[in-house]
Coordinates of C-alpha atoms in Angstrom, one line a residue:
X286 CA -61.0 -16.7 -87.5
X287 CA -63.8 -17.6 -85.1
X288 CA -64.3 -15.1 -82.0
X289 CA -66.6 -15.3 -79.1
X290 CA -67.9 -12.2 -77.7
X291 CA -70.5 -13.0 -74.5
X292 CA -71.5 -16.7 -75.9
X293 CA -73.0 -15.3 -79.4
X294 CA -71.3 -16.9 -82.2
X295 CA -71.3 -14.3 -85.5
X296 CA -71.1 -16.1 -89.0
X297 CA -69.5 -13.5 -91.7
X298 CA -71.4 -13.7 -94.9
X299 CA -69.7 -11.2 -97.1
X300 CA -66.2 -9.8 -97.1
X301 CA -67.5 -6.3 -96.0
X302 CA -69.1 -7.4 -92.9
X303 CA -66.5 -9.6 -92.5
X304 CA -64.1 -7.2 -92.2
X305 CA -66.1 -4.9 -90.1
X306 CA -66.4 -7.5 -87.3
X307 CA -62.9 -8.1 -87.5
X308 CA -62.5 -4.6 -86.6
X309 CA -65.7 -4.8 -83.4
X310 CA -64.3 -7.9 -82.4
X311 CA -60.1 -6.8 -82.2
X312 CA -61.4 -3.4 -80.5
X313 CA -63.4 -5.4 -77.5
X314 CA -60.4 -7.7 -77.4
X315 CA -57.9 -5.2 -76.7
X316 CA -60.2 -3.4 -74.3
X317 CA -60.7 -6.6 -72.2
X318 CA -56.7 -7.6 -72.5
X319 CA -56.2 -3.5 -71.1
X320 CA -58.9 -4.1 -68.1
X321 CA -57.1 -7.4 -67.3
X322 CA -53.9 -5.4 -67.4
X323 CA -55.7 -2.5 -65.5
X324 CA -57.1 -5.5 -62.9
X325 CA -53.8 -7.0 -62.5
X326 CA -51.9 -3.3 -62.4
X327 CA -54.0 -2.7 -59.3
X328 CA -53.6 -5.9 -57.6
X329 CA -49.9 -5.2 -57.6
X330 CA -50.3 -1.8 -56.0
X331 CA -52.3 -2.9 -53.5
X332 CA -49.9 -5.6 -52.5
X333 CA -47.2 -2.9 -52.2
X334 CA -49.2 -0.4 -50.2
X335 CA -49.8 -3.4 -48.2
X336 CA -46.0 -4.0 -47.9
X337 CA -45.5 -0.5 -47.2
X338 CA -48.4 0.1 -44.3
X339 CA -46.5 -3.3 -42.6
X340 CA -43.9 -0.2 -42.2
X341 CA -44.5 2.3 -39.0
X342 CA -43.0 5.1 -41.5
X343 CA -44.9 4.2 -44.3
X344 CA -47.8 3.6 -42.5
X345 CA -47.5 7.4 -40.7
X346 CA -46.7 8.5 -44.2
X347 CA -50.0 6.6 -46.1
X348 CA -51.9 8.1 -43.2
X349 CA -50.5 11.8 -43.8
X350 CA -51.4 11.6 -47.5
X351 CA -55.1 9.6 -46.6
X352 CA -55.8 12.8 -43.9
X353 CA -55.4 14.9 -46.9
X354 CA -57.2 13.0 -49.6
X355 CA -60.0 12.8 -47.8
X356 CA -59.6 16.9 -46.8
X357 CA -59.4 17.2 -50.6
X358 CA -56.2 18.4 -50.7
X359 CA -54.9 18.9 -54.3
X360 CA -52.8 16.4 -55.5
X361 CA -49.5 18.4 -55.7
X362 CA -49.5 19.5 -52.1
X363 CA -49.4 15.5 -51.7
X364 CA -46.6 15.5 -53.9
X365 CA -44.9 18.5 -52.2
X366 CA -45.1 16.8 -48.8
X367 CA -43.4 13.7 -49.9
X368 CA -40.8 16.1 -51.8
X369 CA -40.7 17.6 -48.3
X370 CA -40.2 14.5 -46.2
X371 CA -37.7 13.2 -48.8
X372 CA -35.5 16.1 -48.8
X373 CA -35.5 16.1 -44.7
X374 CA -34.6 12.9 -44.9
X375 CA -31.8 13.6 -47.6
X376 CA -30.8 16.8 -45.7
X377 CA -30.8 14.5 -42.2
X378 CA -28.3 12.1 -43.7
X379 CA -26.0 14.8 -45.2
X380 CA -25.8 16.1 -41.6
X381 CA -25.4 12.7 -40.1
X382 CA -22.5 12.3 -42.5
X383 CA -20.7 15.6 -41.9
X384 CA -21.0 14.5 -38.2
X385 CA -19.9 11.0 -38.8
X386 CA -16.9 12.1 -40.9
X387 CA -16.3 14.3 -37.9
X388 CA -16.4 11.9 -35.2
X389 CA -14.5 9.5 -37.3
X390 CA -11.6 12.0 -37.2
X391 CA -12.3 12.8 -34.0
X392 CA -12.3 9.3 -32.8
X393 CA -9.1 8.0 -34.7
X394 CA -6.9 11.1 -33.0
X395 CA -8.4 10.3 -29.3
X396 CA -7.3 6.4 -29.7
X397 CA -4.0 7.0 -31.3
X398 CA -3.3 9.5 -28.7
X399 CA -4.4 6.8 -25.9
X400 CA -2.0 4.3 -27.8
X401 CA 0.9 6.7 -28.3
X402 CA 0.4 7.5 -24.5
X403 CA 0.1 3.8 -23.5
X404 CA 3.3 2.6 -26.0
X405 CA 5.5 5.3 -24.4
X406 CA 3.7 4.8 -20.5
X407 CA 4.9 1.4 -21.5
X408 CA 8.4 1.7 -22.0
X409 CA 9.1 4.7 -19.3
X410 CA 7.7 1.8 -16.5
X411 CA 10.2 -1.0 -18.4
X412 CA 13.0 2.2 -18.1
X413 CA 11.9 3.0 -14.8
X414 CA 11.5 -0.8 -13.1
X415 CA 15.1 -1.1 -14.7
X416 CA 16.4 1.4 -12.9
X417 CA 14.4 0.8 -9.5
X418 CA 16.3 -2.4 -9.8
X419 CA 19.9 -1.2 -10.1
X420 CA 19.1 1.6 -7.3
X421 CA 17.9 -1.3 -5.1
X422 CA 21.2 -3.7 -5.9
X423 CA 23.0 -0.5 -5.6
X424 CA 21.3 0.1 -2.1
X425 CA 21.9 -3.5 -0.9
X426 CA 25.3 -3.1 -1.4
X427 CA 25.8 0.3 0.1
X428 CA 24.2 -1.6 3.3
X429 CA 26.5 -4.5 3.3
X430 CA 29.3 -2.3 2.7
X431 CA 28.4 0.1 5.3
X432 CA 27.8 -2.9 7.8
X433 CA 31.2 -4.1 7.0
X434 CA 33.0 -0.8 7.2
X435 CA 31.4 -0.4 10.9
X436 CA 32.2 -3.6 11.9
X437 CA 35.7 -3.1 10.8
X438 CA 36.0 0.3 12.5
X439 CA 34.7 -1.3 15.8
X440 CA 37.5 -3.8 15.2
X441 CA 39.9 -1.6 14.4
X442 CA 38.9 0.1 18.1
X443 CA 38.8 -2.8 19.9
X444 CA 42.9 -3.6 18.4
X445 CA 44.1 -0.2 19.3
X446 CA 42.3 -1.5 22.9
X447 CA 43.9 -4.3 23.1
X448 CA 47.6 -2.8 22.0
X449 CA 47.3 0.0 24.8
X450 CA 46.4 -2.8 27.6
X451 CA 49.2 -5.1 26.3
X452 CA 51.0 -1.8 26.1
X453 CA 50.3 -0.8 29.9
X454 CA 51.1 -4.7 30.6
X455 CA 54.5 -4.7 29.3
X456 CA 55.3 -1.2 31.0
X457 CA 54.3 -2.7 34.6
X458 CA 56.2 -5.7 33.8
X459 CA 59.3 -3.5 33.0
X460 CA 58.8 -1.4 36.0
X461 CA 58.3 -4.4 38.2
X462 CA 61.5 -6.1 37.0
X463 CA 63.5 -3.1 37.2
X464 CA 62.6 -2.6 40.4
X465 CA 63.9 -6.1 41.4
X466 CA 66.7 -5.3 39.6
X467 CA 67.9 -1.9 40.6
X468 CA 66.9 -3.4 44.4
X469 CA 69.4 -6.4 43.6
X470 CA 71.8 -4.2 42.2
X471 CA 71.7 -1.7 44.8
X472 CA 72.4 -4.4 47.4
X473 CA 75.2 -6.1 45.8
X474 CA 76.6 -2.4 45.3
X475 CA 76.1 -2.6 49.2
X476 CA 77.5 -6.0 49.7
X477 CA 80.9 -6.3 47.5
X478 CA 82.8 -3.7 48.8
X479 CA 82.0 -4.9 52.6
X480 CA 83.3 -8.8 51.2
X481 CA 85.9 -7.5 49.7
X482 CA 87.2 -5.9 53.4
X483 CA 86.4 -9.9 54.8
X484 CA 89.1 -11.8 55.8
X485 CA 88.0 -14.9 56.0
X486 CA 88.6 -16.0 59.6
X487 CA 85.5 -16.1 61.7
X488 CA 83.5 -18.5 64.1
X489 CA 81.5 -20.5 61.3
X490 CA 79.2 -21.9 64.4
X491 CA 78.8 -18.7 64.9
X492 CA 77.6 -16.8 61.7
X493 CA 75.0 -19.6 61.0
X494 CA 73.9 -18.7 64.3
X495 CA 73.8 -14.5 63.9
X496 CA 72.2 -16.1 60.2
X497 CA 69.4 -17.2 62.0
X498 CA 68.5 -14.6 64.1
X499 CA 68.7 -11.7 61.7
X500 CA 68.4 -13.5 58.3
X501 CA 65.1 -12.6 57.8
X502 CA 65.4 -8.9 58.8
X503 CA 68.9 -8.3 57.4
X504 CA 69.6 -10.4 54.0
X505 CA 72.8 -8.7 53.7
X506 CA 74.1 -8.8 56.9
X507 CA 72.9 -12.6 57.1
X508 CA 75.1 -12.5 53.8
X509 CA 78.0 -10.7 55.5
X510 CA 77.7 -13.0 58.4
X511 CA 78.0 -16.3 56.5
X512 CA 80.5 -14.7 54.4
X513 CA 83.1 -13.9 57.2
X514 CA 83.0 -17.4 57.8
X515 CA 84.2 -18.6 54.5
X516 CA 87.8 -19.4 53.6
X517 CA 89.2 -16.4 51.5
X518 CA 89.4 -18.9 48.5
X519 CA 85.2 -19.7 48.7
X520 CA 85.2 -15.9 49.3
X521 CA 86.8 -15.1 46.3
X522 CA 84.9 -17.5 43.9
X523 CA 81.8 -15.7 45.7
X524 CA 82.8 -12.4 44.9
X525 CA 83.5 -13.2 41.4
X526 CA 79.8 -14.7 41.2
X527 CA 78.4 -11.7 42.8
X528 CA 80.1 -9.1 40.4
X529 CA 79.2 -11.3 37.3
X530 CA 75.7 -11.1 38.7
X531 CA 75.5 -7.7 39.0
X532 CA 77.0 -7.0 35.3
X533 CA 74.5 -9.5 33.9
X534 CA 71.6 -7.7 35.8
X535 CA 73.1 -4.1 34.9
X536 CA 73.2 -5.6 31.1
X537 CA 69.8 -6.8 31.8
X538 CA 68.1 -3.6 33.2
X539 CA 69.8 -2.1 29.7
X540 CA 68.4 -4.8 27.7
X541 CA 65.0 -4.1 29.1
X542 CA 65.2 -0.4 28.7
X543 CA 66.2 -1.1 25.0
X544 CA 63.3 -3.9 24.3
X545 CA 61.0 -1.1 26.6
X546 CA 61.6 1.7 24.0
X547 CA 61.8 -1.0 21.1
X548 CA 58.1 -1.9 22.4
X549 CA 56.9 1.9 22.8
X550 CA 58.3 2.2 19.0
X551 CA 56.4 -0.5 18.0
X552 CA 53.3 0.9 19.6
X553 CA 53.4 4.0 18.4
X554 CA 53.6 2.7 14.9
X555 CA 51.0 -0.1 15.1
X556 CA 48.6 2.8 16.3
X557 CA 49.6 5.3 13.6
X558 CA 48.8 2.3 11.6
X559 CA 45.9 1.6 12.7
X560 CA 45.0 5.4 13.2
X561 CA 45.8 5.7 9.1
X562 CA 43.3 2.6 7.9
X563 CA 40.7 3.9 10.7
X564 CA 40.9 7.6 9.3
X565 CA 40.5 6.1 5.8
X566 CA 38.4 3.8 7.0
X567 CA 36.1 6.2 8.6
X568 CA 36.3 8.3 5.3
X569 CA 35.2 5.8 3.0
X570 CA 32.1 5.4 5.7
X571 CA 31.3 8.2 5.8
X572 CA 31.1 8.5 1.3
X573 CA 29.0 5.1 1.5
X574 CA 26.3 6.3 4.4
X575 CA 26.3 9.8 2.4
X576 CA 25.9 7.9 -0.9
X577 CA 22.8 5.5 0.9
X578 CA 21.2 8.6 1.3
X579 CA 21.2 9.9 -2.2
X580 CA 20.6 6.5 -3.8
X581 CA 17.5 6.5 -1.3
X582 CA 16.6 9.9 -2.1
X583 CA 16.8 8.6 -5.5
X584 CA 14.8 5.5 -5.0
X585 CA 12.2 7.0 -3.6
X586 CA 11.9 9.4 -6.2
X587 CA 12.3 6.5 -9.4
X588 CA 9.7 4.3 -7.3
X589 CA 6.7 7.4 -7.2
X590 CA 7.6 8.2 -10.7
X591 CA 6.9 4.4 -11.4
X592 CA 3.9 4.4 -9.3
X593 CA 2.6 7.6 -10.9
X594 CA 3.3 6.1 -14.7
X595 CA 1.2 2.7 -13.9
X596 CA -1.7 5.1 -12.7
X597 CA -1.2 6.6 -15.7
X598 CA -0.9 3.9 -18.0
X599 CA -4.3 2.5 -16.3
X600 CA -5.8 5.5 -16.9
X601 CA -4.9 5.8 -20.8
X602 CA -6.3 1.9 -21.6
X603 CA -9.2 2.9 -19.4
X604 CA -10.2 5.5 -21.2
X605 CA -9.1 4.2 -24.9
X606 CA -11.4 1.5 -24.0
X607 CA -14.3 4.3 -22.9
X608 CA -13.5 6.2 -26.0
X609 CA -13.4 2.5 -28.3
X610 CA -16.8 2.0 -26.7
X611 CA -18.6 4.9 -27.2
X612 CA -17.3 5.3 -30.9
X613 CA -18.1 2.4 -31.4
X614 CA -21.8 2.8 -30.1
X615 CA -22.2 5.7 -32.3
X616 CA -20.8 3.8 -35.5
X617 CA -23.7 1.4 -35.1
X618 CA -26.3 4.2 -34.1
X619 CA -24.8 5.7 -37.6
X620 CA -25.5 3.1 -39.4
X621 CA -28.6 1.7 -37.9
X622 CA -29.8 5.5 -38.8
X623 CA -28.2 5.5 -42.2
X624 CA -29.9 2.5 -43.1
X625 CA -33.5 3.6 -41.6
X626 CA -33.2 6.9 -43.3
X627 CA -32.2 5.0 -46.8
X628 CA -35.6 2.3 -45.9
X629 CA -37.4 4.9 -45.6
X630 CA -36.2 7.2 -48.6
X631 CA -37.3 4.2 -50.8
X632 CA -40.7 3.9 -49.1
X633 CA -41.0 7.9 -50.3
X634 CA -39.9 7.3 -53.9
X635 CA -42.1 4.0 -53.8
X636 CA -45.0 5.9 -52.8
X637 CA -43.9 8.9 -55.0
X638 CA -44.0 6.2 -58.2
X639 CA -47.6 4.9 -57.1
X640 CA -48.8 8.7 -56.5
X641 CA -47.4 9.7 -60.2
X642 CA -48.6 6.3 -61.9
X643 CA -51.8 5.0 -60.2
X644 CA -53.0 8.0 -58.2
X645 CA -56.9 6.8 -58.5
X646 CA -55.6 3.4 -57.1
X647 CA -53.8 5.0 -54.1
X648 CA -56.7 7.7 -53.2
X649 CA -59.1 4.2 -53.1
X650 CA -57.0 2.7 -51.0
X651 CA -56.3 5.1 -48.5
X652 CA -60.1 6.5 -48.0
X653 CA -60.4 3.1 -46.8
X654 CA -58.0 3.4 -44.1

């Protein structure tokens, strides 16, 4: 085996010495592999002390444990500060955790009370707009009816109007003809017995002329007059005429009295008639204007109760969406704070393995700073 050692070449003569330099030689070379080992060792720290400094925590923290290096601080109260910050930072994210665990719960039972208030908001508007509907058909046909039933009444008045002035017609018409006719009547009752005593025999030229003088004052002694100047067979024939007339007007003035009273009859009943539907009439009126009210009432009272459940179905997805918003703003505060806290937890035990393992290393390296 042939070994250099600083450019001088050794030449073993003899086993012992041989042997011996084997020894020197294996010593220097594992001294020179160690410091290479060392060299590189401390490189390596370096580099992550570097790394770590990059690091506003880690460089507070190399700064911390440089202030009391170079105060001369004994090495374990540099290890009891980074026990201390670790376990504050351990500590920190057990209490971050309770409090997310908390607000988790707290969260899930805020928005499932917003939903459960939005599903059934929901379905008391579709209830309530179902019902505002019918109460408004309802309504619209409580108007129409009511329109109809007036107009009907109104009708109804303007019949009865109508029978009572045809009514008062007919009565003047019967009172006006048996006038005439009791007047006729009463002059024939007049006139026949005096024919009857005529004998037949007078001047003719004479009569027509008495006719023309008083005919126009006197109709029945203008009739007496022309009479008496009649043969007694005319006279007869006229007498007959004269009593047939007044039995067909005596049957006539009885015929009217029985259509008169026939007509009142009729009267009377069309009006109780009419009397009957108006009175029912009037009643069912008066149950549709007294049901308008109530369904209005009732309208009125479906429509704010609708009103009211919108406002507070926009209330409950305005504030689910506050609450989504803000929990969800503190989920990624909690984790942008779980994951800092667990960064800078390994920057500790990372500076916690370089304090226990190359202590000489970090001291050098932070008097610099």
């Amino acid at each position: 085996m042939c070994i250099r050692d600083r450019g001088i070449r050794i030449i073993l003569k003899t086993n012992k010495m041989r042997t011996v330099a084997i020894a020197i030689i294996s010593v220097l070379c594992v001294a020179s592999f160690a410091a290479k080992i060392e060299s590189t060792a401390t490189l390596n720290v370096r580099d992550r002390l570097d790394k770590i400094r990059d690091d506003d925590f880690g460089k507070k923290i190399l700064d911390t444990i440089a202030l009391q290096i170079k105060r001369n601080e004994p090495l374990a109260e540099v290890s009891k500060l980074m026990n201390n910050i670790r376990l504050d930072l351990q500590n920190e994210q057990r209490k971050q955790n309770a409090e997310h665990s908390q607000k988790s719960r707290e969260c899930a039972s805020t928005l499932a009370t917003y939903n459960e208030r939005i599903s059934q908001n929901t379905q008391e508007i579709t209830q309530l707009s179902f019902t505002v509907s019918n109460l408004q058909s309802r309504l619209q046909g409580l108007f129409a009816s009511v329109d109809t039933r007036e107009n009907q009444t109104k009708l109804l008045g303007n019949r009865e109007q109508f029978l009572r002035n045809d009514q008062q017609h007919d009565e003047a018409d019967f009172a006006a003809r048996l006038s005439q006719i009791n007047s006729v009547v009463e002059a024939l009752d007049l006139v026949l017995p005096r024919l009857r005593n005529i004998r037949g025999d007078g001047d003719e030229q004479e009569a027509l002329i008495q006719l023309a003088k008083i005919g126009k004052s006197n109709p029945i002694n203008a009739l007496l007059q022309v009479s008496a100047t009649l043969d007694p067979r005319s006279l007869v024939i006229i007498l007959e005429k004269l009593e047939q007339l007044r039995e067909s007007l005596s049957g006539a003035a009885d015929e009217n009295r029985e259509n008169l009273e026939e007509a009142r009859t009729d009267f009377s009943r069309l009006v109780g008639e009419l009397n009957n539907v108006r009175r029912s009439l009037s009643e069912d009126l008066s149950r549709d204007r007294t049901e308008t009210e109530t369904v209005q009432y009732q309208l009125q009272n479906y429509r704010r109760n609708l009103e009211d459940t919108n406002n507070e179905l926009t209330s409950a997805k305005s504030n689910r969406e506050i609450t989504y918003t803000e929990c969800e703003r503190y989920e990624a505060s909690y984790r942008t704070g779980t994951e800092r806290r667990n960064h800078q937890l390994e920057l500790i035990a990372n500076i916690q393995n370089i304090l226990a393992t190359h202590i000489e290393t970090i001291s050098d390296y932070v008097r610099k700073l």
